[in-house]
C-alpha positions as a printed NumPy array, in Angstrom:
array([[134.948,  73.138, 115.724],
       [133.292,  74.711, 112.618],
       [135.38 ,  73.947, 109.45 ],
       [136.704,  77.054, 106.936],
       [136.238,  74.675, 103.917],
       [133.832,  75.866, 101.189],
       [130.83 ,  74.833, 100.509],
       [130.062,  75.83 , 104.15 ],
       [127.605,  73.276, 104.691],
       [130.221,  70.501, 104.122],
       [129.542,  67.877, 106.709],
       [132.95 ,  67.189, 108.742],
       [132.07 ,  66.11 , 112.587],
       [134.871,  66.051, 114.912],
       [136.765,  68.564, 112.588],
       [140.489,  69.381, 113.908],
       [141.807,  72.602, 112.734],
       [145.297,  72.775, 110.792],
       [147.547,  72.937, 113.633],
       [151.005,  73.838, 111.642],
       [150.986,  77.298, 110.005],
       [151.043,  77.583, 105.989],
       [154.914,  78.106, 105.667],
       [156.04 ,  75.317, 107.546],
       [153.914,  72.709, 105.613],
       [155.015,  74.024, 102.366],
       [158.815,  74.898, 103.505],
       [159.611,  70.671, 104.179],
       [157.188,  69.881, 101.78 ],
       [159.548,  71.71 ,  99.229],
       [162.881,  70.619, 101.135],
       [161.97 ,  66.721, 101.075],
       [161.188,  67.005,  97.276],
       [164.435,  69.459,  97.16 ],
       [166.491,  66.488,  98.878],
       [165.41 ,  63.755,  96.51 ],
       [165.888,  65.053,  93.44 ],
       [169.335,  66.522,  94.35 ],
       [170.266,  62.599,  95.73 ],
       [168.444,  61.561,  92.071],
       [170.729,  64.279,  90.328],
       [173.95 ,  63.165,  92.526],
       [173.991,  59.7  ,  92.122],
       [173.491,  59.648,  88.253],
       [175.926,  61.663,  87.715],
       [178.523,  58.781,  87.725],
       [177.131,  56.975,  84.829],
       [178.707,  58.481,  81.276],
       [175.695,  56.922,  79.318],
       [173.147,  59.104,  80.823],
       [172.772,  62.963,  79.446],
       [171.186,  65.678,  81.425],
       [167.837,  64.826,  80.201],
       [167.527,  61.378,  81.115],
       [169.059,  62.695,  84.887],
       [166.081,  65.034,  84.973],
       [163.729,  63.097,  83.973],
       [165.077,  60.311,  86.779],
       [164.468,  63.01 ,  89.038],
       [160.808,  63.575,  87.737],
       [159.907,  60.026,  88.225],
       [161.435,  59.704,  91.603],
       [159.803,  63.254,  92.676],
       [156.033,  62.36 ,  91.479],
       [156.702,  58.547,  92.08 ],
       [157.4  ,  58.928,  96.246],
       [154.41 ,  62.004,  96.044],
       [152.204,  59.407,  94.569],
       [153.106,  56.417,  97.269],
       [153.312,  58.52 , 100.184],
       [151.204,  61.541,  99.664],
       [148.197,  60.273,  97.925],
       [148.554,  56.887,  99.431],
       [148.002,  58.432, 102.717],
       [145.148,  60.468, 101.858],
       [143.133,  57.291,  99.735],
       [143.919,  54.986, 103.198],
       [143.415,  57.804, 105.737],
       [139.36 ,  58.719, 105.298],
       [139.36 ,  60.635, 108.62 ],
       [142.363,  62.586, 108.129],
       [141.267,  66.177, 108.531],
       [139.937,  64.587, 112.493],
       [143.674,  63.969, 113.455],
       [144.715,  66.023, 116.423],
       [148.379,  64.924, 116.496],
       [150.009,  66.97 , 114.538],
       [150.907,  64.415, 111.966],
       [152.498,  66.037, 109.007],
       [150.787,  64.63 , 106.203],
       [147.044,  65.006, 107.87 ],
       [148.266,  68.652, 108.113],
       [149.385,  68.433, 104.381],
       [145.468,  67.38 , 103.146],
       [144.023,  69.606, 105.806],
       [145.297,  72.917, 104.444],
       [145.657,  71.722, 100.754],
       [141.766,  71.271, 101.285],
       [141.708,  75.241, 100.96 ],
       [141.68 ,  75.085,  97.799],
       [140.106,  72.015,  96.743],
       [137.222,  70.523,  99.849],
       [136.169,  67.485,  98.083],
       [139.55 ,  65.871,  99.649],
       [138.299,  66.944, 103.381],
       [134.952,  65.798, 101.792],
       [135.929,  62.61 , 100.448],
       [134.668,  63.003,  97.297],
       [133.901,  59.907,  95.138],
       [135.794,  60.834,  92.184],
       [138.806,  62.012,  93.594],
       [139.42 ,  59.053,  96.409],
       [139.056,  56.862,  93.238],
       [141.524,  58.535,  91.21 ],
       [144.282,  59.544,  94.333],
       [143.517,  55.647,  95.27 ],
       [144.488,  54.286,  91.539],
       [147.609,  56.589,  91.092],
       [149.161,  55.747,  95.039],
       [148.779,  51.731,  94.19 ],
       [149.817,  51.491,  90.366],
       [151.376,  55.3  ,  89.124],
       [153.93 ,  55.631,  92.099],
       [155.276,  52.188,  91.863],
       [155.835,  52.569,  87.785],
       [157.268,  56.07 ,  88.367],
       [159.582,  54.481,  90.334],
       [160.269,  51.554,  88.176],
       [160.971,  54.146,  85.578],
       [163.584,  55.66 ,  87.502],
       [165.517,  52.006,  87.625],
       [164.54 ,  51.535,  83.496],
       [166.27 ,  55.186,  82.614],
       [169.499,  54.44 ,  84.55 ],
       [169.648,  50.807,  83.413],
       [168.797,  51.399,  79.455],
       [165.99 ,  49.292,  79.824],
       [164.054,  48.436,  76.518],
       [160.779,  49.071,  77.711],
       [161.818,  52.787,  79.626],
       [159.848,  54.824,  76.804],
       [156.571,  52.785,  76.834],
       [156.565,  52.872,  80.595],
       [157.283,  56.372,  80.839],
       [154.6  ,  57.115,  77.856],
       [151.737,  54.823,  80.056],
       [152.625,  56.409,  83.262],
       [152.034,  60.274,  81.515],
       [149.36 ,  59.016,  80.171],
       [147.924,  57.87 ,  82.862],
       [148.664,  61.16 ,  84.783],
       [147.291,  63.317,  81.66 ],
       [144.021,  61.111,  82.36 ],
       [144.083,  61.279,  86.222],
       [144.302,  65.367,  86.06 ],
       [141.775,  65.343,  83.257],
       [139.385,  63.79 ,  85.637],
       [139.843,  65.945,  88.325],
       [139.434,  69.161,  86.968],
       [136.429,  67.924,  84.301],
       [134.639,  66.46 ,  87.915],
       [134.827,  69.951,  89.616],
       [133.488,  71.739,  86.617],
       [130.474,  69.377,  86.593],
       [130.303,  69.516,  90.72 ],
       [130.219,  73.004,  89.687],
       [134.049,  74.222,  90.653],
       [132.906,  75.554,  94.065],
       [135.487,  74.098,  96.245],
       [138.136,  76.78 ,  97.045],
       [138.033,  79.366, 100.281],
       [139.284,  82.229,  98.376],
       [141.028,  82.745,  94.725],
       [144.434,  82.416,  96.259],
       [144.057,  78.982,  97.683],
       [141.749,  78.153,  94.17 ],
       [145.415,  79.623,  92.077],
       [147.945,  78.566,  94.093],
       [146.677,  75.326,  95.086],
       [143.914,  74.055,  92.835],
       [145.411,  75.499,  89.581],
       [149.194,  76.028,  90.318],
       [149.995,  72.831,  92.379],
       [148.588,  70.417,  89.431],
       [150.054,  72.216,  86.456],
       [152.705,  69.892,  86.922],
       [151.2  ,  66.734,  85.961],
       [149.419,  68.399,  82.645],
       [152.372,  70.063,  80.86 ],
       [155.014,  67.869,  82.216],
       [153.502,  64.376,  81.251],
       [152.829,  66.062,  77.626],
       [156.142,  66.885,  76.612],
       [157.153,  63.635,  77.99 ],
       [154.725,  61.505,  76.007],
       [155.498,  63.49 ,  72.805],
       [159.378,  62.241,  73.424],
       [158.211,  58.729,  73.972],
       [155.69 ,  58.737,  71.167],
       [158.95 ,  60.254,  68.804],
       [160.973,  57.743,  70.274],
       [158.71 ,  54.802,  69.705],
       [157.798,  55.493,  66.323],
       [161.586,  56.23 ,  65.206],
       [162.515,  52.721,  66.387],
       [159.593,  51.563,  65.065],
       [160.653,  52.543,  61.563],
       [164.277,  51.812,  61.929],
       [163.264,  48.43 ,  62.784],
       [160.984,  47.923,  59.868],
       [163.7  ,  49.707,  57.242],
       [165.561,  47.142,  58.603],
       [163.614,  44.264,  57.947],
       [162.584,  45.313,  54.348],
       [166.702,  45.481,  54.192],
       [167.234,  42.002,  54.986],
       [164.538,  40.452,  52.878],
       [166.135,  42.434,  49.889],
       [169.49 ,  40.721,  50.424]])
């Protein structure tokens, strides 16, 4: 069957049509990410040491962290996704997302590389950040400042790859806004703020640390 993805001449034999309708792919996407931050937000609620941001930003990691492993891992191992005729939830997922951005359905270069990097090394480390927030780990704001980074870099890539491919990719505007534009604001302006905390944090024990040393060799 002749694929909707744009360009139209986008080579996809033994193409399966998305067989679950729009709303039901994005009502369980948004109740599964719905149902683990609200067990993120539940069960750190018992420890006195953490404040509300360091509970939100458990849920962050945990959110992106299991999109990252399970999402994006499926699409980088799963090349022949969009020929899947069983129904299977997250080959529907990259089939319609693919609206709005073909070079997944296409198998672009760029973006297997980048989905492929994130799935194996972000999700894990978004994950371990979870564990270094609710522990008070030492390392928890140099982790969480590589992993943003890493995402700020990631999303830079994508979008600076479609411009050059010419930014063609989308059926219509909505799928190109919604999808495309809407769907990866996330990792831009929520990876900044948290890397300017991080970099604040850093540098403020930084300088306590060395104040304290020029302390010590005074005495």
């Amino acid at each position: 069957m002749e694929h909707p993805y744009i360009p139209r001449d986008l080579k996809l034999p033994d193409y399966v049509p998305v067989s679950l309708p729009q709303s039901t792919i994005l009502a369980v996407y948004g109740l599964a990410s719905l149902l683990v931050v609200s067990l993120v937000w539940l069960f750190s609620g018992g420890s006195r040491r953490l404040n509300k941001l360091d509970r939100l930003l458990m849920c962050w990691w945990a959110f992106t962290g299991l999109t990252h492993i399970i999402l994006e891992g499926y699409f980088a191992f799963s090349p022949e996704f969009y020929k899947d005729k069983t129904g299977f939830f997250l080959a529907e997922v990259w089939k319609e997302y693919s609206k709005g951005d073909s070079r997944y359905a296409g198998r672009d270069t760029a973006i297997v590389t980048v989905e492929g990097i994130t799935s194996v090394l972000e999700g894990p480390a978004s994950l371990l950040a979870v564990y270094a927030i609710a522990k008070g780990k030492a390392y928890s704001y140099i982790l969480q400042f590589a992993i943003s980074l890493g995402q700020l870099y990631g999303t830079l890539v994508y979008f600076v790859a479609a411009i050059l491919d010419g930014d063609n990719f989308a059926m219509s505007p909505f799928y190109y806004y919604a999808y495309y534009i809407f769907a990866n604001s996330f990792w831009i302006w929520i990876p900044l703020l948290i890397c300017i905390r991080c970099w604040k944090k850093i540098s403020l024990a930084v300088q306590s640390q060395s104040q304290s040393q020029k302390k010590s060799k005074v005495r």
